[in-house]
Amino acid sequence: MTILLYDGTFEGLLTAIFEVYEYKFDPAEIIAEERYNTESIFSATHKVSTDQEKSDRVLKRLEKNIGKKGISQLLKVYLSENENAERLILSAVSQSILFPNEYILENFANSDIMEIAKITKSVSREVHRMHAFVRFEKLQDEVYFAKIEPDFNVLPLIIRHFKNRYQDQKWMIYDLRRHYGIFYDLNEAQFFEPALEQTSQLKRTENILHEEEIQYQKLWQRYFFKTNIPERKNMNLHVQSLPKRYWKYLTEKL
Amino acid sequence: MNFPRLQEKLEILADAAKYDVSCSSSGGNRKNKKGGLGDSHATGICHSYTEDGRCVSLLKILLTNHCIYDCAYCVSRKSNDIKRAAFTVEEVVDLTINFYRRNYIEGLFLSSGIFKDAETTMERLVRVAKKLRKEHNFNGYIHLKSIPGASDEIMKEAGLYADRLSINLEIPTTRGLKLLAPEKSHDQMIKPMGFIKNELNLYKEEKKIFKNVPKFAPAGQSTQMIVGATDETDLKIIKVADHFYQNFKLKRVYYSGYVPMLEDKRLPSIDSQVPMLRENRLYQADWLMRFYGFKADEILEKSNPFLDLEVDPKLAWALRNREQFPVNINTATKEMILRVPGIGRKSMYKILTARNFQKLNLEHLRKMGVATNRAKYFVEFESQNIFNKYIDDFNFRKIILQGMKSKFQNPFSEQLTLF
């Protein structure tokens, strides 16, 4: 068994997959460096240095075998931060190389593929929830700001949606758990990583809200209350559709 | 902006609009034109859910709850002694824009009481939509209520700004409507629906020839019927829905279980329960017609015109048509796989693709997310399926029910069976 250690990036992972074939490591396991903490005496380790060219070659091959749709599924598995992500992606890539003419990601009777389908579904659902549950607050400097704590690392997957939607207002979405965000400045949306002393300010925004903000929040809360039909109360359905872990950032549930 | 007054109006006019169940924001295809606000999502987005479990996708309000009509089932009826209010066009626009910018909503659902006559009311609704589109470059979703009796011209203009138009049939039977809303008639409602259908066709034809035809209600039209306010059967409701799907190409028919709120001897008593389970079964039947290839006649028969409350309509059909089962998962047609209780459209798709790779068995189905507690009796494979033998069993219905747990189960039923 050879353990390949990579830098945790998607390109790094694809480079590692390339090297599994290049050096014929079999069996092989790919682990992100920061997650690797056990020195196993039975396996050799191989350190992967991320190589754009190798990564692109894997991508090109994948595009031929499983298309952009397939690559996007594997990217979702990577962003899921699932502990088996590397193994599943390697498995899918190997299967696509063995059966280049089949869309192997639809072989749902294979347990790895079924697991990929499940993870992809969870990640897609989280993306959809972020489209739905992000709540912007207007700040004094006219920036619409939202905090999120998604279950998976979906921020890269939601940029396009918000960019298409909000073109005439500045906005910012910040992932509190992963300490990075996106900022749209009316021209382009870019990632940012705040310095440590800034992060506490991003958590507490009540002193920098726009003067109208509280009024509109209140209107929304009252609307939310009034549009409910008490005679039809169904809290099970309510909580099922609106899981409690999202409540702390939902204006209407504050 | 006078926020306290605005809040008071919002409370009154949201409360009055909440019985309209449609909140769909799907089917729109409006893209953000350079630098504007909003972009419609083809699949729709539910931004929140109220405590009754219903989705909140649109800001759903009445322009006013002043109304010249006196329909018995409606909380805004003329003779009801309630607080009345009316929004200005600017107020609705401002609320919509500010809610949309904060990502609370997908857009606006604007309905109204008839405050002077149909034409004036419809004109006011159209002015809101026009202002949003033209002055604010708003590309979010707009659902406008079409007011029966308004002119074709104003209806046509409404279609240019709205994504969806709808007229509620209110009561499924002509007789029932006459009883509860003597001033209204189905003919009066059907006329604008026919007009919108023709306009939709026209735009579709033009679109084939010219590239830049303006959009006309791209998310189509829908309607709503109140269930349980009069004595109509489920068969009648399904037939009416089917009629409108077939002849008016409606996108959706909504069913709204009657919420007793008014004392009136023509209506069910104020203490009666909201028929939520019945409503749920009607939606299931509606889905069978729209996505599962069932015909209205297959779902219910004249001799038994109400949906089974104990089992869903697809399982009920399977129980009545046992000779069609078991279905071989590895060879059956798509249509037949869709008819297996416990297999939905997504599982059907997974089965069709996965069986190209290998023969499937029950364990595969379970992993794909099929509700095997029901499906296992109705499917067969190359290897033997021990559950098939129950299909012909006299107690088959009971056996299946034991393996299921209804979300509507009566909390007291277990205690009662002790005796």
XYZ file of C-alpha atoms in Angstrom:
673
model
C 0.000 0.000 0.000
C 1.280 3.418 -0.954
C -0.093 6.521 0.737
C -0.032 9.620 -1.428
C -0.027 12.891 0.475
C -1.336 15.963 -1.325
C -1.929 19.594 -0.401
C -5.725 19.364 -0.051
C -6.563 21.271 -3.257
C -8.620 19.784 -6.085
C -5.683 20.211 -8.488
C -3.480 18.455 -5.932
C -5.917 15.567 -5.771
C -5.987 15.238 -9.559
C -2.166 15.357 -9.619
C -2.112 12.555 -7.044
C -4.485 10.495 -9.202
C -2.199 11.086 -12.172
C 0.760 9.835 -10.167
C -1.084 6.720 -9.022
C -1.060 5.739 -12.695
C 2.324 7.240 -13.503
C 4.126 5.268 -10.807
C 1.702 2.323 -10.852
C 0.947 2.545 -7.137
C -1.391 -0.344 -6.406
C -3.019 -0.431 -3.925
C -2.955 3.307 -3.282
C -4.585 5.670 -0.851
C -4.707 9.439 -1.227
C -4.802 11.584 1.893
C -4.638 15.357 2.403
C -1.468 16.229 4.297
C -3.233 18.060 7.100
C -5.447 15.047 7.780
C -2.566 12.578 7.806
C -1.352 11.931 11.311
C -0.633 8.256 11.646
C 2.756 6.938 10.761
C 2.000 3.556 9.318
C 4.986 1.264 9.230
C 3.393 -1.027 6.661
C 2.911 1.529 3.942
C 5.209 3.770 2.014
C 4.301 7.420 1.657
C 4.700 9.440 -1.483
C 4.511 13.220 -1.376
C 2.664 14.779 -4.286
C 3.543 18.269 -5.406
C 0.623 19.824 -7.197
C 1.259 20.069 -10.912
C -1.170 22.012 -13.089
C -0.186 20.079 -16.209
C -0.828 16.663 -14.655
C -4.077 17.881 -13.170
C -5.215 19.228 -16.542
C -4.388 15.934 -18.230
C -6.601 14.048 -15.777
C -9.366 16.592 -16.315
C -9.096 16.291 -20.074
C -9.363 12.543 -19.908
C -12.314 12.762 -17.539
C -14.081 15.220 -19.777
C -13.771 12.744 -22.628
C -15.047 9.811 -20.552
C -17.683 11.294 -18.242
C -18.145 14.842 -19.556
C -18.399 18.161 -17.725
C -21.414 16.823 -15.845
C -19.331 13.966 -14.442
C -16.472 16.268 -13.462
C -18.892 18.552 -11.677
C -20.171 15.550 -9.720
C -16.653 14.611 -8.656
C -15.965 18.227 -7.700
C -18.999 18.064 -5.424
C -17.613 14.924 -3.799
C -14.350 16.788 -3.201
C -16.181 19.810 -1.707
C -18.254 17.538 0.522
C -15.157 17.144 2.754
C -16.304 13.541 3.209
C -13.572 11.395 4.719
C -13.865 8.950 1.812
C -13.850 11.662 -0.869
C -10.358 10.853 -2.217
C -11.025 7.127 -2.316
C -14.349 7.563 -4.106
C -12.961 9.989 -6.664
C -10.019 7.680 -7.365
C -12.449 4.789 -7.728
C -14.631 6.735 -10.182
C -11.624 7.803 -12.227
C -10.329 4.216 -12.406
C -13.739 2.938 -13.469
C -14.021 5.599 -16.153
C -10.614 4.572 -17.501
C -11.607 0.903 -17.531
C -14.929 1.634 -19.278
C -14.305 4.812 -21.282
C -17.413 4.340 -23.408
C -19.866 4.022 -20.537
C -21.167 6.799 -18.321
C -19.948 4.912 -15.271
C -21.440 7.435 -12.829
C -24.829 5.888 -13.606
C -23.828 2.389 -12.593
C -25.869 2.701 -9.408
C -25.502 -0.961 -8.550
C -21.810 -0.297 -7.796
C -21.455 0.708 -4.160
C -18.826 3.426 -4.759
C -20.944 4.990 -7.489
C -24.038 4.844 -5.312
C -22.115 6.559 -2.520
C -20.951 9.240 -4.960
C -24.575 9.728 -6.037
C -25.625 10.113 -2.420
C -22.878 12.595 -1.578
C -23.571 14.573 -4.737
C -27.213 14.719 -3.786
C -26.410 15.987 -0.285
C -24.044 18.631 -1.632
C -26.546 19.737 -4.275
C -29.201 19.977 -1.608
C -26.909 22.141 0.496
C -26.250 24.366 -2.536
C -29.993 24.704 -3.015
C -30.448 25.499 0.661
C -27.833 28.210 0.451
C -29.652 29.707 -2.552
C -32.726 29.725 -0.347
C -31.479 30.479 3.158
C -28.787 33.102 2.652
C -30.131 36.269 4.278
C -28.478 39.545 3.428
C -28.319 42.464 5.819
C -27.768 45.892 4.364
C -24.786 47.594 5.982
C -24.028 51.298 6.334
C -21.686 51.179 3.350
C -24.532 49.764 1.178
C -23.017 46.293 1.045
C -25.490 43.429 1.478
C -23.783 41.023 3.853
C -24.625 37.401 4.746
C -23.094 34.868 7.113
C -23.336 31.160 6.439
C -22.155 27.915 8.020
C -22.912 25.280 5.390
C -22.506 21.575 6.103
C -20.226 21.273 3.078
C -17.805 23.652 1.431
C -20.345 24.931 -1.078
C -19.349 28.586 -1.326
C -17.546 28.056 -4.675
C -20.707 26.432 -6.037
C -23.085 29.297 -5.237
C -21.171 32.269 -6.656
C -22.715 32.144 -10.103
C -26.251 32.054 -8.768
C -25.814 35.161 -6.639
C -23.770 36.923 -9.275
C -26.527 36.467 -11.841
C -29.165 37.565 -9.419
C -27.646 40.593 -7.727
C -25.788 42.661 -10.292
C -26.697 46.138 -9.109
C -25.881 45.813 -5.419
C -22.608 45.060 -3.652
C -22.802 41.855 -1.670
C -20.657 39.620 0.475
C -21.164 36.065 1.699
C -18.893 34.827 4.452
C -18.419 31.217 5.578
C -17.941 31.404 9.339
C -16.798 27.819 9.624
C -14.190 27.885 6.874
C -13.136 31.521 7.360
C -13.409 32.767 3.831
C -15.957 34.572 1.729
C -16.928 36.085 -1.597
C -17.257 39.779 -2.266
C -19.029 41.225 -5.294
C -18.067 44.850 -5.966
C -20.477 45.532 -8.879
C -17.867 44.243 -11.326
C -16.687 40.851 -10.249
C -17.059 38.354 -7.437
C -13.835 37.440 -5.682
C -12.786 35.239 -2.810
C -11.348 36.896 0.265
C -9.743 35.611 3.431
C -9.984 38.105 6.279
C -7.139 38.569 8.731
C -7.745 37.041 12.145
C -8.637 40.369 13.835
C -11.260 41.082 11.150
C -13.128 37.818 11.605
C -14.674 38.834 14.921
C -16.097 41.961 13.287
C -17.644 39.875 10.518
C -19.427 37.848 13.155
C -21.018 40.867 14.816
C -22.674 43.285 12.450
C -25.337 44.917 14.626
C -23.375 48.174 14.968
C -22.730 48.651 11.290
C -26.237 48.027 9.921
C -27.874 50.484 7.551
C -30.489 52.647 9.267
C -33.367 51.033 7.316
C -32.206 47.494 7.892
C -34.001 46.736 11.154
C -37.273 48.097 9.706
C -37.228 45.762 6.738
C -36.234 42.840 8.934
C -39.230 43.577 11.115
C -41.553 43.821 8.101
C -40.286 40.450 6.901
C -40.749 38.872 10.337
C -44.307 40.175 10.584
C -45.062 38.999 7.059
C -43.702 35.551 7.899
C -45.917 35.383 10.978
C -49.049 36.598 9.193
C -48.765 34.348 6.154
C -48.946 31.272 8.382
C -52.312 29.497 8.821
C -52.488 28.457 12.501
C -55.360 25.991 11.835
C -52.975 23.997 9.648
C -50.060 23.959 12.071
C -47.605 21.194 11.232
C -44.336 21.614 13.108
C -42.901 18.309 11.886
C -43.109 19.503 8.319
C -41.851 22.935 9.313
C -38.698 21.582 10.947
C -38.167 18.994 8.230
C -38.161 21.677 5.543
C -36.357 24.279 7.612
C -33.800 22.361 9.691
C -33.031 23.992 13.017
C -29.325 24.363 12.369
C -30.093 27.085 9.795
C -32.373 29.096 12.071
C -29.722 31.304 13.629
C -29.092 33.062 10.328
C -32.708 33.206 9.145
C -34.104 36.683 9.742
C -37.650 35.352 10.105
C -36.644 32.849 12.814
C -34.671 35.303 14.969
C -41.306 55.672 4.400
C -43.901 55.388 7.179
C -42.830 51.987 8.493
C -45.462 51.464 11.250
C -48.327 52.130 8.808
C -46.685 49.974 6.151
C -46.341 47.171 8.676
C -50.004 47.403 9.611
C -51.057 47.173 5.967
C -48.673 44.305 5.340
C -50.134 42.374 8.267
C -53.712 42.829 7.076
C -53.039 42.118 3.430
C -50.733 39.134 3.994
C -53.271 37.632 6.341
C -55.997 38.048 3.714
C -53.864 36.540 0.933
C -52.637 33.463 2.785
C -55.463 31.168 1.697
C -54.174 31.241 -1.853
C -51.934 28.185 -1.771
C -49.918 28.703 -4.914
C -46.455 29.861 -4.059
C -44.611 28.308 -6.933
C -41.782 30.291 -8.464
C -40.795 27.677 -11.022
C -41.098 27.705 -14.773
C -39.872 31.273 -15.075
C -36.991 31.792 -17.448
C -36.368 35.485 -17.108
C -32.665 36.221 -17.136
C -30.999 39.202 -15.589
C -30.486 41.766 -18.276
C -27.192 43.555 -17.939
C -26.919 45.089 -14.540
C -30.501 44.584 -13.390
C -31.968 43.012 -10.286
C -33.073 39.430 -10.185
C -32.846 36.272 -12.189
C -35.519 33.609 -12.256
C -34.513 30.127 -11.243
C -36.115 27.519 -13.510
C -36.821 25.148 -10.643
C -38.033 27.776 -8.196
C -36.699 28.341 -4.693
C -38.537 28.046 -1.386
C -36.876 30.647 0.794
C -38.655 29.687 3.976
C -41.418 27.564 5.443
C -44.141 28.709 7.801
C -45.143 26.727 10.881
C -47.935 25.113 8.879
C -45.192 23.615 6.711
C -46.002 25.590 3.582
C -43.296 27.030 1.431
C -42.640 30.757 1.292
C -41.282 31.598 -2.112
C -43.111 34.771 -3.029
C -44.292 37.851 -1.193
C -47.945 36.900 -1.324
C -50.250 39.827 -0.636
C -53.477 41.448 -1.696
C -53.312 44.930 -3.147
C -56.453 45.583 -1.130
C -58.975 43.538 0.821
C -61.807 45.927 0.040
C -64.209 43.873 -2.051
C -67.570 44.417 -3.694
C -68.340 40.683 -3.657
C -69.767 38.634 -0.836
C -68.485 35.088 -1.403
C -69.296 32.923 1.596
C -65.927 31.083 1.651
C -63.801 34.237 1.513
C -62.471 36.041 4.562
C -62.490 39.358 2.656
C -66.160 39.155 1.732
C -68.079 42.422 1.852
C -70.263 41.513 4.801
C -67.384 40.357 7.002
C -66.505 42.863 9.706
C -62.712 43.039 9.429
C -59.983 45.674 9.165
C -59.552 46.853 5.593
C -56.441 48.286 3.969
C -54.981 49.093 0.572
C -51.395 49.355 -0.598
C -50.241 52.032 -2.973
C -48.433 50.833 -6.084
C -45.186 52.316 -4.728
C -45.497 50.471 -1.426
C -45.818 47.069 -3.106
C -42.866 47.835 -5.376
C -40.737 48.966 -2.447
C -41.530 45.880 -0.351
C -40.849 43.539 -3.255
C -37.521 45.122 -4.133
C -36.304 45.331 -0.551
C -37.313 41.758 0.297
C -35.776 40.497 -2.914
C -32.460 42.283 -2.325
C -32.147 40.546 1.042
C -32.842 37.165 -0.567
C -36.100 36.658 1.367
C -38.193 35.944 -1.727
C -38.189 34.900 -5.390
C -40.682 37.575 -6.283
C -44.226 38.798 -5.890
C -47.632 37.108 -5.887
C -50.154 39.883 -6.137
C -53.871 39.346 -5.840
C -56.637 41.692 -4.841
C -60.165 42.162 -3.694
C -62.365 43.778 -6.347
C -62.461 47.350 -5.051
C -64.454 49.133 -7.755
C -64.778 46.950 -10.780
C -62.731 44.240 -12.447
C -61.037 46.553 -14.937
C -59.813 49.125 -12.401
C -58.533 46.381 -10.114
C -56.672 44.597 -12.896
C -55.195 47.875 -14.128
C -53.788 48.567 -10.680
C -52.221 45.091 -10.483
C -50.654 45.556 -13.895
C -49.241 48.933 -12.864
C -47.301 47.288 -10.051
C -45.835 44.669 -12.378
C -45.028 47.249 -15.046
C -43.247 49.524 -12.596
C -41.154 46.625 -11.295
C -40.141 45.519 -14.769
C -39.730 48.873 -16.487
C -38.517 51.241 -13.799
C -36.598 48.861 -11.571
C -35.319 46.408 -14.169
C -36.668 43.640 -11.921
C -36.339 40.114 -13.310
C -37.654 38.167 -10.341
C -40.856 36.167 -10.496
C -44.230 37.889 -10.725
C -47.504 36.020 -10.322
C -50.596 38.135 -10.976
C -54.143 37.204 -10.305
C -56.297 37.721 -13.386
C -59.528 39.390 -12.450
C -62.505 37.876 -14.323
C -64.356 40.569 -16.208
C -61.279 42.659 -17.036
C -60.765 43.529 -20.707
C -58.638 41.443 -23.069
C -56.305 44.412 -23.563
C -55.382 44.695 -19.899
C -55.107 40.887 -19.619
C -52.682 40.945 -22.514
C -50.596 43.631 -20.890
C -50.563 41.609 -17.663
C -49.069 38.685 -19.555
C -46.227 40.844 -20.820
C -45.002 41.640 -17.301
C -46.082 38.594 -15.289
C -44.480 35.161 -15.285
C -47.676 33.462 -14.273
C -51.348 34.375 -14.382
C -54.042 32.598 -12.448
C -57.762 32.631 -11.893
C -59.221 30.584 -9.085
C -62.181 28.379 -9.886
C -62.834 28.517 -6.126
C -65.478 25.802 -5.962
C -65.165 22.726 -8.227
C -68.858 22.429 -9.079
C -71.070 25.009 -10.766
C -73.809 24.262 -8.256
C -71.491 24.756 -5.285
C -70.187 28.048 -6.638
C -73.720 29.297 -7.184
C -74.562 28.450 -3.607
C -71.547 30.159 -2.022
C -70.781 32.939 -4.504
C -74.022 33.831 -6.283
C -72.365 36.823 -7.970
C -69.750 34.671 -9.688
C -69.942 31.986 -12.355
C -67.526 29.486 -13.823
C -68.207 30.818 -17.335
C -66.990 34.198 -16.245
C -63.747 32.627 -14.962
C -63.210 30.328 -17.904
C -63.356 33.123 -20.455
C -60.071 34.802 -19.436
C -58.442 31.371 -19.035
C -59.320 30.636 -22.639
C -57.999 34.016 -23.697
C -54.682 33.463 -21.905
C -54.374 29.975 -23.370
C -54.802 31.376 -26.872
C -52.298 34.156 -26.245
C -49.778 31.616 -24.907
C -50.205 29.564 -28.097
C -49.855 32.631 -30.256
C -46.593 33.670 -28.614
C -45.284 30.154 -28.892
C -45.966 30.126 -32.632
C -44.419 33.550 -33.143
C -41.386 32.496 -31.150
C -40.722 29.800 -33.729
C -40.493 32.402 -36.475
C -39.075 35.486 -34.756
C -36.260 35.461 -32.284
C -37.162 38.514 -30.253
C -40.784 37.961 -29.355
C -41.491 39.444 -25.917
C -42.252 36.941 -23.198
C -45.884 36.253 -22.392
C -46.504 34.643 -18.989
C -43.603 32.186 -19.491
C -44.618 30.154 -16.429
C -48.134 29.686 -17.817
C -51.366 29.803 -15.863
C -52.721 27.966 -12.853
C -55.903 27.743 -10.818
C -57.117 26.746 -7.376
C -60.141 24.936 -6.002
C -61.339 24.895 -2.421
C -61.876 21.352 -1.188
C -64.479 20.478 1.402
C -66.526 23.697 1.471
C -69.290 21.997 -0.522
C -70.200 18.334 -1.011
C -68.253 17.584 -4.220
C -66.645 14.135 -4.662
C -62.937 13.545 -5.254
C -63.796 12.056 -8.634
C -65.501 15.324 -9.606
C -62.479 17.353 -8.459
C -60.051 15.152 -10.377
C -62.224 15.301 -13.481
C -62.364 19.094 -13.307
C -58.590 19.265 -12.864
C -58.074 16.864 -15.755
C -60.390 18.963 -17.930
C -58.305 22.057 -17.294
C -54.995 20.271 -17.807
C -56.215 18.853 -21.108
C -58.126 21.795 -22.539
C -56.481 24.835 -21.002
C -52.911 23.538 -20.728
C -52.708 24.692 -17.113
C -49.352 24.402 -15.399
C -50.897 23.577 -12.052
C -54.206 23.021 -10.320
C -54.003 23.722 -6.595
C -56.308 22.186 -4.003
C -56.974 24.134 -0.872
C -58.548 22.318 2.051
C -61.275 24.575 3.376
C -60.243 26.344 6.581
C -63.423 27.086 8.556
C -63.308 30.726 9.565
C -66.808 32.048 9.021
C -70.144 31.145 10.541
C -72.551 30.499 7.685
C -75.185 27.822 7.414
C -74.126 27.113 3.811
C -70.646 26.129 5.016
C -69.216 23.325 7.176
C -69.327 24.212 10.869
C -66.659 26.463 12.306
C -65.406 23.558 14.442
C -64.790 21.214 11.539
C -61.252 20.049 10.790
C -59.260 21.284 7.835
C -59.361 18.270 5.420
C -55.574 18.055 5.174
C -55.325 14.351 4.459
C -57.913 14.578 1.710
C -56.049 17.525 0.232
C -52.805 15.531 0.353
C -54.437 12.596 -1.462
C -55.742 14.953 -4.152
C -52.239 16.288 -4.742
C -50.968 12.708 -4.995
C -53.674 11.970 -7.557
C -52.759 15.166 -9.417
C -49.107 14.021 -9.557
C -50.184 10.644 -10.909
C -51.922 12.404 -13.777
C -49.125 14.837 -14.541
C -45.980 12.765 -13.990
C -46.914 9.103 -13.761
C -49.033 8.591 -16.865
C -52.283 7.799 -15.064
C -55.614 8.787 -16.577
C -58.251 10.425 -14.391
C -60.523 7.379 -14.907
C -57.901 5.010 -13.582
C -57.513 6.845 -10.288
C -61.154 6.688 -9.238
C -64.259 4.872 -10.416
C -67.835 6.123 -10.408
C -68.873 3.431 -7.969
C -66.335 4.642 -5.431
C -65.786 8.367 -6.026
C -63.622 9.196 -2.986
C -59.884 8.652 -2.593
C -58.807 6.031 -0.101
C -57.567 7.912 2.965
C -55.675 4.919 4.282
C -53.437 4.266 1.262
C -52.098 6.609 -1.402
C -53.831 6.566 -4.796
C -50.992 4.748 -6.546
C -51.002 1.914 -4.042
C -54.805 1.891 -4.197
C -54.607 1.444 -7.970
C -52.093 -1.392 -7.585
C -54.325 -3.123 -5.065
C -57.241 -2.937 -7.490
C -55.117 -4.143 -10.406
C -53.052 -6.930 -8.882
C -53.100 -8.934 -12.090
C -50.599 -6.383 -13.537
C -47.972 -7.401 -10.982
C -45.300 -8.461 -10.268
C -43.274 -6.261 -12.601
C -39.856 -7.493 -13.673
C -37.424 -4.708 -12.808
C -34.824 -5.836 -15.309
C -37.114 -5.962 -18.341
C -40.262 -3.900 -17.666
C -41.087 -0.705 -19.539
C -40.538 2.700 -17.979
C -44.320 3.169 -17.766
C -44.835 -0.034 -15.787
C -41.902 0.621 -13.433
C -43.479 3.991 -12.648
C -46.649 2.203 -11.606
C -44.939 0.150 -8.915
C -45.892 1.498 -5.456
C -42.804 2.817 -3.725
C -40.916 3.667 -6.909
C -40.826 7.373 -7.762
C -39.569 9.075 -10.890
C -36.013 9.437 -9.632
C -35.736 5.787 -8.648
C -37.277 4.810 -11.981
C -34.552 6.737 -13.778
C -31.846 5.121 -11.629
C -33.255 1.662 -12.355
C -33.356 2.260 -16.111
C -29.732 3.389 -16.265
C -28.330 0.935 -13.731
C -29.859 -2.100 -15.425
C -27.758 -1.355 -18.504
C -24.744 -2.342 -16.420
C -26.032 -5.379 -14.580
C -29.075 -7.336 -13.386
C -30.688 -5.679 -10.387
C -32.075 -7.204 -7.217
C -34.096 -5.968 -4.238
C -30.984 -4.879 -2.341
C -30.000 -2.615 -5.253
C -33.463 -1.035 -5.204
C -33.218 -0.390 -1.490
C -29.872 1.370 -1.898
C -31.274 3.495 -4.716
C -33.872 4.884 -2.352
C -36.930 2.868 -3.398
C -39.523 2.497 -0.617
C -39.039 -1.267 -0.557
C -41.540 -1.767 2.268
C -44.185 -1.316 -0.443
C -42.301 -2.085 -3.637
C -41.013 -5.509 -2.553
C -44.405 -7.166 -3.094
C -44.859 -5.813 -6.600
C -41.481 -6.443 -8.244
C -39.727 -9.548 -9.479
C -36.196 -10.335 -10.548
C -34.313 -13.170 -12.181
C -33.941 -14.775 -8.779
C -36.975 -15.659 -6.701
C -38.716 -12.934 -4.671
C -40.407 -14.434 -1.624
C -42.700 -11.418 -1.216
C -44.545 -12.094 -4.489
C -46.635 -14.796 -2.913
C -48.577 -12.244 -0.826
C -50.088 -10.478 -3.850
C -52.897 -13.003 -4.094
C -53.368 -13.221 -0.366
C -56.818 -12.302 0.901
C -55.239 -10.037 3.540
C -52.734 -8.394 1.192
C -53.912 -4.858 1.934
C -53.520 -5.437 5.653
C -50.070 -6.982 5.238
C -48.860 -3.934 3.320
C -50.379 -1.478 5.752
C -48.568 -3.121 8.633
C -45.268 -2.338 6.938
C -46.102 1.344 6.507
C -46.469 4.233 8.889
C -48.681 7.098 7.850
C -47.634 10.615 8.774
C -51.301 11.333 9.379
C -51.788 8.481 11.817
C -54.259 9.305 14.530
C -52.334 9.615 17.814
C -55.190 8.006 19.732
C -55.669 4.994 17.520
C -53.181 2.818 19.389
C -54.889 3.312 22.708
C -58.274 2.505 21.283
C -57.174 -0.797 19.836
C -56.249 -1.969 23.314
C -59.918 -2.629 24.025
